[in-house]
Amino acid sequence: MKWFKDTRHILFSLLAVLLVLMPILSLDAGISGDEEVHLKQAEFVIKYYASFGQDKAALNTPVTNLKYYGQSFDNLTTLWAQLLGIEDIYTFRHICNSLVGWLCILFAALIAVHLSGYRAAIFTVLLLAASPRFIGHSLNNLKDIPFALGYVASIFFTMKVISDLKNIKLKYAVGLILSMALTLSIRPGGLLVFCYFVLFAAIAYFIGIKSENNDKPRFLIFLLTFVLIVVSSYFIGLLFWPYALENPIINPIISMKMMSDYPVRLRQLFEGVVFWSDQLPWYYLIKYVTITIPIVILPLTLIYVICIFNKKQSPIPFLKKILLLFVIIFPFGFTIVADSNVYGAWRHLLFTYPPLVIVAAIGLSNIMIPIKMKIVKNGIIIVFMLTLLPSTSFIIRNHPLEYTYFNKLAGDYNNVANNYELDYYYHSVREASLWLKNHIEKNDANKVKIASNYGISDYFKKSDKAISFAYTPYYSRGNTDWDYGIFYRTTIAPSQTSQKLWPPTGTLKCINTEGIAVCVIVKRQTHDDYLGKLAYENEDYTQAVSYLSMATQIDPGNEIAWINLGKSYLKLSKYNKAKEAFSQCLNMIPDYEPSMYYLAQIEILTGKPEKAENFYKQILKNNSKSYKTYLAYAQLKESLNEKLNAIELLDQCLKLNPNYKLAIDMKKEIKNEITETN
């Protein structure tokens, strides 16, 4: 027991336990949402270097935009896997990533030791280990966790360097060069740590000039060292980034600008409302952090702030504590002011979390410093440990879906599920796929077809029962031929859970987090919906109605069957029947765009353009990016001889889709008519 009386021994023991535990936990991690495309890009990057830059596939990424990422850790793990002949590359990647997560914790602890001692470092490790979001991403997020490592390590070495600018130790200078290079090599936002170093090293230099101890370094030596660190870090950071190597000055700047307003827009559930990711409220990130971290971090952070401004201390230690706050606040401030496109909760700013935890840990340590009575100190530690029980127990209950954690500030978890994204990185699909693989091997004599709203083929590589795989959006699942389906919850309208339409009819198994189904395995109850869709495509609308009517009887919650039934009635000019079908779908999903679009068409056909206009307005209120609705609305306005209004709507349409030929042709035609009239 004497071992544990030394705070250093406690710290080392905690780190040792995590070093063993985190790789083990990573074995259960699923393939994350964009991991497959990053793996493919890593393979292209390796070919780029193997061909000495002749193979340009890594630079041709118009869909994924991955040329703008360095993604060095993805590239290195893929290269290691190829050299070692590892077949299960995703498991290998996840193990490697868990070790990087552990290194994040290690460097966070080192910063805490540097600023406040071993007790603060112990609190730092405990808080990070009890942070479900951080642990969850450490298992399989090869972008944000390695970036966080570079970020935290850069902060540590910056602190070491500015502590004594006159006598910079080589190991700290090298550590700073490599850590800043790592951060930049993963994504262009790594330029932030260069700015931090430049700013705080300059401040430290001027503090040295004004110091009574006359400890200013010679300016020329300082400048040369300063430039050497920055330039070396920059060019080392470009070594694994083909796009940057093509133009080392211009291309990283282009990438930084592009990443500050990433062109991919996704629908995101936030506060019970579905937003486009570039239209989220300004406080989106701040609120998400607040409701997804252990609550105790919030008051402890406030204590840290109060302590550093109330306690008299020498300039350089004070500067380092300000630096720790700055590296948390600045990224949030920049993202909000720049109105950056963000999504997937706050994972894009996950790198700020270890510094935030350090701040909280030092805040707790500061509480204990003036206390002399051992019993009081022990009481504070016990209370602190109790505050970590909710998040720790969540990790245990919900592994490997730790990252779906919300604290009590978000409310009851059932309400959380209807207000916020849960499994936005699709980790649950792995467990669902493995369950279905086992199920079909035991229960199906024939080969089966599997559909999903996520890529699942990798999980079935060694299965001889899965004959084919099909991707289908959840709300279009009836349009595809499949026997079993695996569907994640992320795109499901909250109203569907309240109406008991999720999980859907035919569900065999639910993958849950806190009792909420985040992914389901479905056995198809009928193929009539698919046959009805084929009949519609073959223009046999009467047969389509027959099939689709049967499909909606078997599964009244089959949204696409109702839509296709309405479309079939529309083709048969049975407008009342069509309206009933579309309205039934609208009852299941209020404000469902396809339902309102076709209801508008019916109103136009039955001579009620004002009602059609109301539907179009409602669609555009819910989805301002629906360019097809702008076109349909423009067509309505043109039919009412409101040509100028039609042109305005077409302009909106073409802003969203500049190459939309129907809109281009219609606008040209209307302009010609206006010219001829005048």
XYZ file of C-alpha atoms in Angstrom:
678
model
C 0.000 0.000 0.000
C 2.992 2.329 0.423
C 3.137 2.474 -3.389
C -0.183 4.310 -3.516
C 0.808 6.911 -0.945
C 2.953 8.558 -3.607
C 0.868 10.570 -6.087
C 3.334 9.731 -8.864
C 2.715 6.026 -8.347
C -1.048 6.543 -8.444
C -0.700 8.450 -11.716
C 1.525 5.804 -13.290
C -0.846 3.040 -12.182
C -3.874 4.773 -13.707
C -2.030 5.326 -16.966
C -0.888 1.691 -17.027
C -4.444 0.431 -16.553
C -5.700 2.635 -19.391
C -2.840 1.542 -21.639
C -4.115 -2.026 -21.354
C -7.831 -1.273 -21.270
C -8.216 1.122 -24.203
C -6.881 -1.228 -26.937
C -9.129 -3.982 -25.564
C -12.164 -1.699 -25.756
C -11.261 -0.748 -29.320
C -11.775 -4.352 -30.469
C -15.548 -3.782 -30.266
C -15.538 -0.501 -32.168
C -17.462 -0.241 -35.422
C -16.335 1.292 -38.689
C -17.005 5.007 -38.227
C -19.097 7.096 -40.589
C -16.355 8.271 -42.942
C -13.657 5.734 -42.130
C -14.083 3.783 -45.366
C -13.478 6.833 -47.577
C -10.458 7.849 -45.489
C -9.030 4.357 -45.845
C -9.493 4.528 -49.606
C -7.818 7.953 -49.664
C -4.914 6.552 -47.621
C -4.446 3.846 -50.256
C -4.376 6.539 -52.956
C -1.808 8.520 -50.953
C 0.449 5.465 -50.634
C 0.237 4.975 -54.414
C 1.119 8.649 -54.874
C 4.368 8.200 -52.971
C 5.104 4.764 -54.419
C 4.866 6.255 -57.912
C 6.928 9.313 -56.911
C 3.945 11.566 -57.498
C 2.917 10.120 -60.858
C -0.306 8.520 -59.573
C -2.565 11.536 -58.978
C -5.668 9.751 -57.658
C -5.062 11.234 -54.184
C -5.421 14.702 -55.707
C -8.668 13.969 -57.529
C -11.311 14.018 -54.800
C -14.247 16.114 -56.056
C -16.782 14.194 -53.955
C -14.931 13.523 -50.688
C -12.687 16.658 -50.690
C -10.081 14.523 -48.924
C -7.149 16.009 -50.803
C -7.554 18.960 -48.430
C -6.749 16.704 -45.462
C -3.251 15.533 -44.625
C -4.803 12.598 -42.689
C -1.259 11.430 -41.873
C -2.358 8.974 -39.201
C -4.789 7.293 -41.602
C -1.985 7.069 -44.137
C 0.574 5.661 -41.707
C -1.717 3.026 -40.194
C -2.719 1.895 -43.679
C 0.937 1.676 -44.710
C 1.819 -0.300 -41.562
C -1.066 -2.689 -42.200
C 0.094 -3.258 -45.768
C 3.714 -3.827 -44.747
C 2.699 -6.218 -41.961
C 0.194 -8.074 -44.160
C -2.703 -7.404 -41.782
C -6.058 -8.464 -43.217
C -8.387 -7.038 -40.563
C -7.279 -3.510 -41.256
C -10.131 -1.787 -39.398
C -9.372 -3.581 -36.128
C -5.709 -2.694 -36.542
C -6.601 0.952 -37.167
C -8.820 1.036 -34.095
C -6.137 -0.434 -31.846
C -3.634 2.136 -33.113
C -6.139 4.915 -32.554
C -6.820 3.800 -28.992
C -3.097 4.101 -28.287
C -3.162 7.628 -29.692
C -6.101 8.354 -27.369
C -3.968 7.073 -24.504
C -1.133 9.374 -25.566
C -3.607 12.273 -25.454
C -4.335 11.399 -21.854
C -0.608 11.105 -21.121
C 0.214 14.558 -22.511
C -2.786 16.068 -20.739
C -1.405 14.605 -17.513
C 2.051 16.024 -18.289
C 0.585 19.511 -18.726
C -1.256 19.153 -15.420
C 1.987 18.071 -13.703
C 3.824 21.005 -15.251
C 1.249 23.565 -14.113
C -0.038 22.183 -10.840
C 1.607 18.923 -9.823
C 0.811 15.213 -9.728
C -2.480 15.529 -7.879
C -3.922 17.632 -10.722
C -2.553 15.083 -13.194
C -4.398 12.264 -11.395
C -7.634 14.244 -11.571
C -6.982 14.876 -15.276
C -6.586 11.169 -16.025
C -9.680 10.263 -14.013
C -11.803 12.890 -15.766
C -10.681 11.815 -19.237
C -11.184 8.139 -18.417
C -14.707 8.967 -17.231
C -15.550 11.025 -20.339
C -17.698 8.821 -22.578
C -17.438 11.033 -25.643
C -13.647 11.190 -25.508
C -13.242 7.472 -24.814
C -15.769 6.564 -27.512
C -13.967 8.571 -30.186
C -10.614 7.199 -29.025
C -11.726 3.765 -30.171
C -12.150 4.508 -33.886
C -11.935 8.210 -34.831
C -8.671 8.455 -36.755
C -9.062 12.157 -37.558
C -10.117 13.941 -34.407
C -8.178 11.919 -31.828
C -4.766 12.086 -33.574
C -5.408 15.789 -34.167
C -6.151 16.170 -30.465
C -2.856 14.433 -29.646
C -0.891 16.849 -31.812
C -2.805 19.758 -30.309
C -2.240 18.768 -26.677
C 1.394 17.792 -27.233
C 2.019 21.131 -28.969
C 0.593 22.964 -25.966
C 2.804 20.968 -23.590
C 5.993 21.651 -25.533
C 5.067 25.307 -26.087
C 4.792 25.684 -22.322
C 8.165 24.028 -21.851
C 9.820 26.231 -24.468
C 8.428 29.559 -23.205
C 9.358 28.653 -19.629
C 12.984 29.501 -20.401
C 13.562 31.104 -23.795
C 17.229 31.719 -22.984
C 17.956 28.032 -22.525
C 15.590 26.061 -24.718
C 16.306 22.370 -24.289
C 16.776 20.418 -27.482
C 14.271 17.728 -26.463
C 11.540 20.325 -25.991
C 12.327 22.063 -29.277
C 12.246 18.737 -31.139
C 9.065 17.727 -29.337
C 7.415 21.008 -30.332
C 8.511 20.645 -33.957
C 7.153 17.099 -34.224
C 3.892 17.782 -32.382
C 3.066 20.866 -34.466
C 3.995 18.936 -37.603
C 1.679 16.092 -36.567
C -1.220 18.482 -36.033
C -0.782 20.128 -39.427
C -0.279 16.776 -41.164
C -3.752 15.610 -40.105
C -5.789 18.611 -41.204
C -5.076 22.250 -42.079
C -6.563 23.484 -38.809
C -3.216 22.444 -37.356
C -1.984 25.888 -38.361
C -3.671 27.022 -35.153
C -0.875 25.615 -32.990
C 1.668 27.546 -35.054
C -0.250 30.737 -34.292
C -0.363 29.857 -30.584
C 3.386 29.321 -30.466
C 4.148 32.538 -32.352
C 1.832 34.587 -30.137
C 2.815 33.217 -26.748
C 6.534 32.917 -27.496
C 6.492 36.586 -28.536
C 4.673 37.559 -25.332
C 7.134 35.519 -23.259
C 10.036 37.243 -25.028
C 8.727 40.715 -24.204
C 8.067 39.624 -20.620
C 11.733 38.611 -20.494
C 12.794 42.043 -21.768
C 10.860 43.778 -18.978
C 11.921 41.351 -16.271
C 13.878 42.778 -13.364
C 16.101 39.714 -13.520
C 17.271 40.788 -16.999
C 16.697 37.285 -18.381
C 15.940 38.392 -21.948
C 17.505 36.094 -24.532
C 19.628 37.614 -27.233
C 17.221 38.699 -29.953
C 19.035 37.129 -32.912
C 19.335 33.732 -31.239
C 15.703 33.896 -30.194
C 14.593 34.820 -33.713
C 16.655 32.086 -35.392
C 15.390 29.455 -32.971
C 11.861 30.717 -33.383
C 12.030 30.582 -37.203
C 13.749 27.184 -37.192
C 10.980 25.647 -35.067
C 8.155 27.115 -37.157
C 9.665 26.380 -40.576
C 10.795 22.859 -39.636
C 7.384 22.021 -38.191
C 5.619 23.372 -41.254
C 7.552 21.418 -43.851
C 7.671 18.191 -41.839
C 3.899 18.514 -41.497
C 3.538 18.525 -45.296
C 5.534 15.340 -45.899
C 2.501 13.020 -45.772
C 0.124 15.424 -47.527
C 0.272 15.148 -51.346
C -1.911 18.160 -52.098
C 0.250 20.391 -49.894
C 3.449 19.088 -51.492
C 2.144 20.156 -54.907
C 2.316 23.761 -53.695
C 3.619 24.036 -50.106
C 2.627 27.685 -49.650
C -0.655 28.165 -51.481
C -2.384 24.790 -51.092
C -2.365 24.623 -47.258
C -3.934 28.110 -47.208
C -6.579 27.013 -49.734
C -7.260 23.969 -47.568
C -7.578 26.066 -44.423
C -10.120 28.351 -46.090
C -12.067 25.399 -47.438
C -12.122 23.599 -44.081
C -13.381 26.702 -42.255
C -16.516 26.437 -44.387
C -16.605 22.755 -45.316
C -18.763 22.258 -48.446
C -20.621 19.170 -47.196
C -24.006 20.087 -45.694
C -25.853 17.543 -43.559
C -29.224 17.533 -41.841
C -28.770 17.633 -38.064
C -31.264 17.100 -35.249
C -30.736 19.774 -32.591
C -33.176 20.832 -29.887
C -35.870 18.756 -31.580
C -35.547 20.601 -34.902
C -33.839 19.331 -38.066
C -31.387 21.942 -39.387
C -28.952 22.027 -42.252
C -25.496 21.966 -40.700
C -24.629 25.430 -42.053
C -27.803 26.888 -40.513
C -27.439 25.672 -36.936
C -27.780 28.175 -34.048
C -24.544 29.949 -33.104
C -24.504 28.249 -29.700
C -24.721 24.722 -31.172
C -21.164 23.713 -30.175
C -21.245 25.363 -26.759
C -24.510 23.708 -25.799
C -23.405 20.326 -27.110
C -20.256 20.426 -24.991
C -22.237 21.519 -21.945
C -24.704 18.624 -22.155
C -22.275 15.838 -23.101
C -19.409 16.074 -20.605
C -19.300 15.119 -16.927
C -21.150 17.966 -15.224
C -18.487 18.465 -12.558
C -16.129 19.890 -15.196
C -18.259 23.040 -15.499
C -17.968 24.394 -11.918
C -14.341 23.274 -11.645
C -13.504 25.278 -14.767
C -15.025 28.370 -13.167
C -12.907 27.783 -10.056
C -9.768 27.616 -12.229
C -10.612 30.968 -13.814
C -11.275 32.593 -10.447
C -8.032 31.238 -8.992
C -5.694 32.364 -11.771
C -7.003 35.919 -11.650
C -7.188 36.182 -7.846
C -3.833 34.628 -7.061
C -0.696 36.738 -7.451
C 1.936 34.887 -9.490
C 4.957 35.564 -11.667
C 4.361 36.497 -15.319
C 5.466 33.319 -17.124
C 3.450 30.833 -14.988
C 0.465 33.151 -15.360
C 1.029 33.293 -19.129
C 1.007 29.496 -19.368
C -2.280 29.284 -17.492
C -3.755 31.899 -19.815
C -2.456 29.855 -22.750
C -4.382 26.850 -21.456
C -7.594 28.893 -21.409
C -6.882 30.483 -24.764
C -6.502 27.161 -26.613
C -9.985 26.216 -25.405
C -11.791 29.484 -26.038
C -10.248 30.578 -29.333
C -11.384 27.626 -31.513
C -14.961 28.025 -30.315
C -14.861 31.780 -30.821
C -13.350 31.460 -34.283
C -15.877 28.823 -35.350
C -18.798 30.944 -34.146
C -17.540 34.222 -35.657
C -16.635 32.552 -38.970
C -20.050 30.851 -38.980
C -18.309 27.606 -39.895
C -20.206 24.578 -41.112
C -20.177 22.020 -38.280
C -22.033 18.783 -37.626
C -21.771 15.524 -35.710
C -22.071 17.213 -32.292
C -18.728 18.818 -31.325
C -16.313 16.194 -32.574
C -14.648 18.722 -34.898
C -13.554 20.597 -31.762
C -12.819 17.501 -29.709
C -9.181 18.646 -29.547
C -10.193 21.359 -27.062
C -11.500 18.809 -24.590
C -8.233 17.596 -22.983
C -7.230 21.211 -22.204
C -10.702 21.789 -20.740
C -10.271 18.726 -18.535
C -6.849 19.956 -17.385
C -8.407 23.273 -16.420
C -11.091 21.490 -14.390
C -8.525 19.197 -12.741
C -6.362 22.139 -11.706
C -9.481 23.865 -10.419
C -10.151 20.872 -8.154
C -6.531 20.768 -7.052
C -6.695 24.482 -6.202
C -9.657 23.826 -3.914
C -7.591 21.352 -1.934
C -4.385 23.392 -1.622
C -5.408 25.548 1.385
C -7.150 22.679 3.179
C -5.032 21.128 5.929
C -7.408 18.554 7.414
C -6.928 15.178 5.752
C -10.521 14.121 6.404
C -11.828 17.144 4.509
C -9.487 16.467 1.585
C -10.596 12.852 1.475
C -14.211 13.971 1.587
C -13.679 16.239 -1.423
C -12.054 13.380 -3.347
C -14.945 11.050 -2.505
C -17.497 13.633 -3.687
C -15.469 14.144 -6.845
C -15.395 10.404 -7.550
C -19.150 10.183 -6.980
C -19.727 12.880 -9.607
C -17.987 10.623 -12.134
C -20.271 7.649 -11.468
C -23.005 8.610 -14.006
C -20.594 8.940 -16.919
C -18.496 5.941 -15.872
C -21.531 3.702 -15.495
C -22.756 4.901 -18.908
C -19.484 3.707 -20.455
C -19.871 0.305 -18.818
C -23.544 -0.116 -19.768
C -23.319 1.144 -23.315
C -19.937 0.055 -24.666
C -19.071 0.418 -27.544
C -21.540 3.296 -27.910
C -19.936 5.418 -25.207
C -19.963 8.500 -27.383
C -23.783 8.694 -27.274
C -23.563 10.038 -23.701
C -25.603 13.008 -22.503
C -25.537 14.343 -18.949
C -28.555 15.319 -16.855
C -28.514 18.893 -18.137
C -29.875 17.474 -21.408
C -32.837 15.937 -19.592
C -34.247 12.418 -19.617
C -32.577 10.168 -22.207
C -35.909 9.424 -23.897
C -36.339 13.146 -24.515
C -32.698 13.451 -25.537
C -33.290 10.878 -28.271
C -35.993 13.080 -29.798
C -33.945 16.273 -29.538
C -30.376 15.360 -30.454
C -28.370 12.997 -32.631
C -27.334 9.821 -30.856
C -25.286 7.397 -32.964
C -24.274 9.998 -35.570
C -21.074 8.065 -36.428
C -22.958 4.756 -36.956
C -20.985 2.656 -34.472
C -24.025 0.486 -33.741
C -24.060 -0.927 -37.278
C -21.198 -3.282 -36.406
C -23.093 -5.041 -33.628
C -26.203 -5.213 -35.803
C -24.250 -6.683 -38.722
C -22.532 -9.325 -36.596
C -25.874 -10.315 -35.057
C -27.514 -10.644 -38.484
C -24.552 -12.570 -39.874
C -24.914 -15.114 -37.087
C -28.705 -15.181 -37.502
C -28.764 -15.931 -41.230
C -26.072 -18.568 -40.908
C -28.201 -20.388 -38.346
C -31.696 -19.809 -39.715
C -31.586 -19.318 -43.488
C -31.136 -22.239 -45.843
C -30.972 -19.969 -48.883
C -28.758 -17.009 -49.617
C -30.228 -13.649 -48.709
C -30.170 -10.055 -49.861
C -29.326 -7.396 -47.297
C -30.057 -3.677 -47.485
C -28.903 -0.862 -45.236
C -28.647 2.901 -45.045
C -24.943 2.388 -44.295
C -22.109 0.446 -45.919
C -22.093 -2.992 -44.283
C -20.397 -5.340 -46.766
C -17.121 -5.403 -44.821
C -18.855 -7.039 -41.861
C -20.099 -9.918 -44.055
C -16.863 -10.720 -45.883
C -16.661 -14.263 -44.558
C -20.365 -15.035 -44.813
C -21.538 -17.417 -47.549
C -25.207 -16.633 -46.904
C -25.230 -12.962 -47.872
C -25.627 -12.910 -51.651
C -25.827 -9.166 -52.194
C -25.853 -5.812 -50.455
C -27.817 -2.723 -51.362
C -27.611 0.807 -50.039
C -30.967 2.469 -49.497
C -32.072 5.538 -47.535
C -34.413 4.427 -44.762
C -37.443 6.202 -46.204
C -36.840 4.603 -49.615
C -36.310 1.070 -48.309
C -39.433 -0.266 -50.044
C -37.985 0.622 -53.443
C -35.170 -1.902 -53.065
C -35.137 -5.706 -53.242
C -33.937 -7.147 -49.924
C -34.713 -9.858 -47.387
C -33.094 -8.332 -44.291
C -32.355 -4.714 -43.516
C -30.000 -2.971 -41.112
C -31.065 0.619 -40.460
C -29.587 3.200 -38.114
C -31.740 5.794 -36.399
C -29.897 9.020 -37.223
C -32.070 10.075 -40.189
C -35.368 9.078 -38.562
C -37.882 11.864 -37.853
C -38.500 12.259 -34.081
C -42.260 11.994 -34.676
C -41.826 8.377 -35.754
C -40.774 7.270 -32.284
C -43.697 9.015 -30.603
C -46.066 7.300 -33.056
C -44.405 3.917 -32.395
C -43.319 3.682 -36.042
C -39.711 3.187 -34.954
C -38.570 0.448 -34.577
C -40.375 -0.516 -37.809
C -42.560 -3.538 -38.502
C -40.530 -6.732 -38.835
C -37.794 -5.714 -36.391
C -35.888 -8.775 -35.152
C -33.311 -7.061 -32.998
C -32.602 -3.581 -31.640
C -29.179 -2.209 -30.796
C -29.841 0.086 -27.862
C -28.188 2.812 -25.905
C -29.923 3.474 -22.583
C -32.872 1.451 -23.884
C -33.265 3.582 -27.037
C -33.027 1.726 -30.350
C -30.262 3.376 -32.386
C -30.063 0.608 -34.978
C -32.435 -2.204 -35.983
C -32.312 -5.480 -37.887
C -35.503 -5.933 -39.904
C -36.895 -8.988 -41.669
C -38.941 -7.914 -44.669
C -42.633 -8.686 -44.231
C -43.649 -8.350 -47.889
C -42.175 -7.610 -51.303
C -45.414 -6.013 -52.488
C -43.968 -2.531 -51.999
C -41.033 -3.381 -54.262
C -43.266 -5.080 -56.844
C -45.556 -2.043 -56.785
C -42.611 0.223 -57.475
C -41.601 -1.960 -60.448
C -45.174 -1.906 -61.774
C -45.214 1.888 -61.502
C -41.949 2.129 -63.425
C -43.452 -0.154 -66.102
C -46.475 2.213 -66.284
C -48.851 -0.501 -65.083
C -50.480 1.815 -62.570
C -53.493 -0.376 -61.808
C -51.209 -3.273 -60.894
C -49.051 -0.883 -58.882
C -52.099 0.218 -56.873
C -52.939 -3.423 -56.160
C -49.445 -4.260 -54.879
C -48.992 -1.045 -52.934
C -52.426 -1.216 -51.292
C -51.504 -4.663 -50.002
C -48.105 -3.409 -48.825
C -49.654 -0.579 -46.808
C -52.097 -2.999 -45.188
C -49.285 -5.321 -44.107
C -47.102 -2.434 -42.933
C -49.047 0.821 -42.381
C -45.765 2.512 -41.412
C -44.174 1.968 -44.819
C -43.692 5.569 -45.923
C -42.458 4.943 -49.467
C -45.330 2.531 -50.137
C -47.808 5.335 -49.361
C -45.857 7.760 -51.574
C -45.753 5.306 -54.477
C -49.433 4.473 -53.972
C -50.291 8.175 -54.165
C -48.181 8.590 -57.306
C -49.952 5.631 -58.919
C -53.387 7.096 -58.148
C -52.136 10.409 -59.505
C -51.260 8.750 -62.806
C -54.771 7.267 -62.887
C -56.222 10.756 -62.229
C -57.791 9.515 -58.984
C -56.926 12.699 -57.134
C -58.911 12.067 -53.948
C -57.333 8.628 -53.513
C -53.891 10.097 -54.221
C -54.503 12.839 -51.679
C -55.475 10.258 -49.053
C -52.261 8.313 -49.642
C -49.983 11.353 -49.465
C -51.848 12.676 -46.421
C -51.430 9.335 -44.655
C -47.672 9.595 -45.156
C -47.758 13.208 -43.962
C -49.523 12.089 -40.778
C -46.650 9.712 -40.077
C -43.949 12.295 -40.826
C -45.215 15.865 -40.358
C -43.700 18.255 -42.914
C -42.424 15.326 -44.989
C -41.195 16.952 -48.178
C -42.272 14.329 -50.785
C -45.805 14.235 -49.351
C -46.210 18.014 -49.478
C -44.656 18.201 -52.935
C -47.180 15.781 -54.425
C -50.076 17.308 -52.488
C -49.124 20.613 -54.104
C -49.271 18.925 -57.492
C -52.798 17.682 -56.739
C -53.917 21.177 -55.725
C -52.602 22.545 -59.025
C -54.364 19.813 -61.016
C -57.634 20.473 -59.192
C -57.451 24.233 -59.744
C -56.332 25.381 -56.287
C -52.996 27.149 -56.885
C -53.170 29.093 -53.606
C -53.136 25.831 -51.624
C -50.261 24.534 -53.753
C -48.339 27.703 -52.980
C -48.833 27.126 -49.246
C -47.323 23.653 -49.563
C -44.319 24.996 -51.479
C -43.772 27.711 -48.875
C -43.905 25.131 -46.098
C -41.380 22.920 -47.857
C -38.960 25.808 -48.338
C -39.434 26.933 -44.757
C -38.343 23.479 -43.590
C -35.709 22.954 -46.263
C -34.336 26.084 -47.890
C -32.044 23.921 -50.032
C -34.830 22.092 -51.899
C -33.924 23.298 -55.376
C -36.539 21.102 -57.054
C -39.231 22.827 -55.011
C -37.972 26.224 -56.186
C -38.380 24.988 -59.752
C -41.896 23.648 -59.140
C -42.862 26.874 -57.364
C -41.450 28.882 -60.280
C -43.514 26.797 -62.688
C -46.606 27.632 -60.651
C -45.779 31.344 -60.670
C -45.147 31.250 -64.415
C -48.522 29.582 -64.992
C -50.118 32.445 -63.029
C -48.287 34.904 -65.312
C -46.088 36.105 -62.408
C -42.945 35.926 -64.506
C -40.696 38.138 -62.383
C -41.513 36.106 -59.268
C -40.788 32.965 -61.262
C -37.354 34.298 -62.228
C -36.564 35.117 -58.573
C -37.427 31.550 -57.596
C -35.327 30.169 -60.445
C -32.404 32.303 -59.285
C -32.711 30.705 -55.832
C -32.845 27.297 -57.479
C -29.698 27.950 -59.509
C -27.804 29.225 -56.471
C -28.270 25.778 -54.988
C -27.694 23.863 -58.211
C -26.026 26.077 -60.855
C -26.052 23.293 -63.466
C -29.747 22.374 -63.132
C -30.702 22.309 -66.821
C -34.462 22.470 -66.324
C -34.119 25.685 -64.341
C -31.603 27.166 -66.787
C -33.852 26.462 -69.763
C -36.977 27.748 -68.011
C -35.287 30.976 -66.958
C -34.034 31.558 -70.504
C -37.503 30.894 -71.905
C -39.223 33.311 -69.493
C -36.667 36.029 -70.199
C -37.258 35.609 -73.922
C -41.019 35.931 -73.379
C -40.531 39.113 -71.341
C -38.263 40.562 -74.041
C -40.762 39.767 -76.794
C -43.627 41.282 -74.782
C -41.684 44.488 -74.216
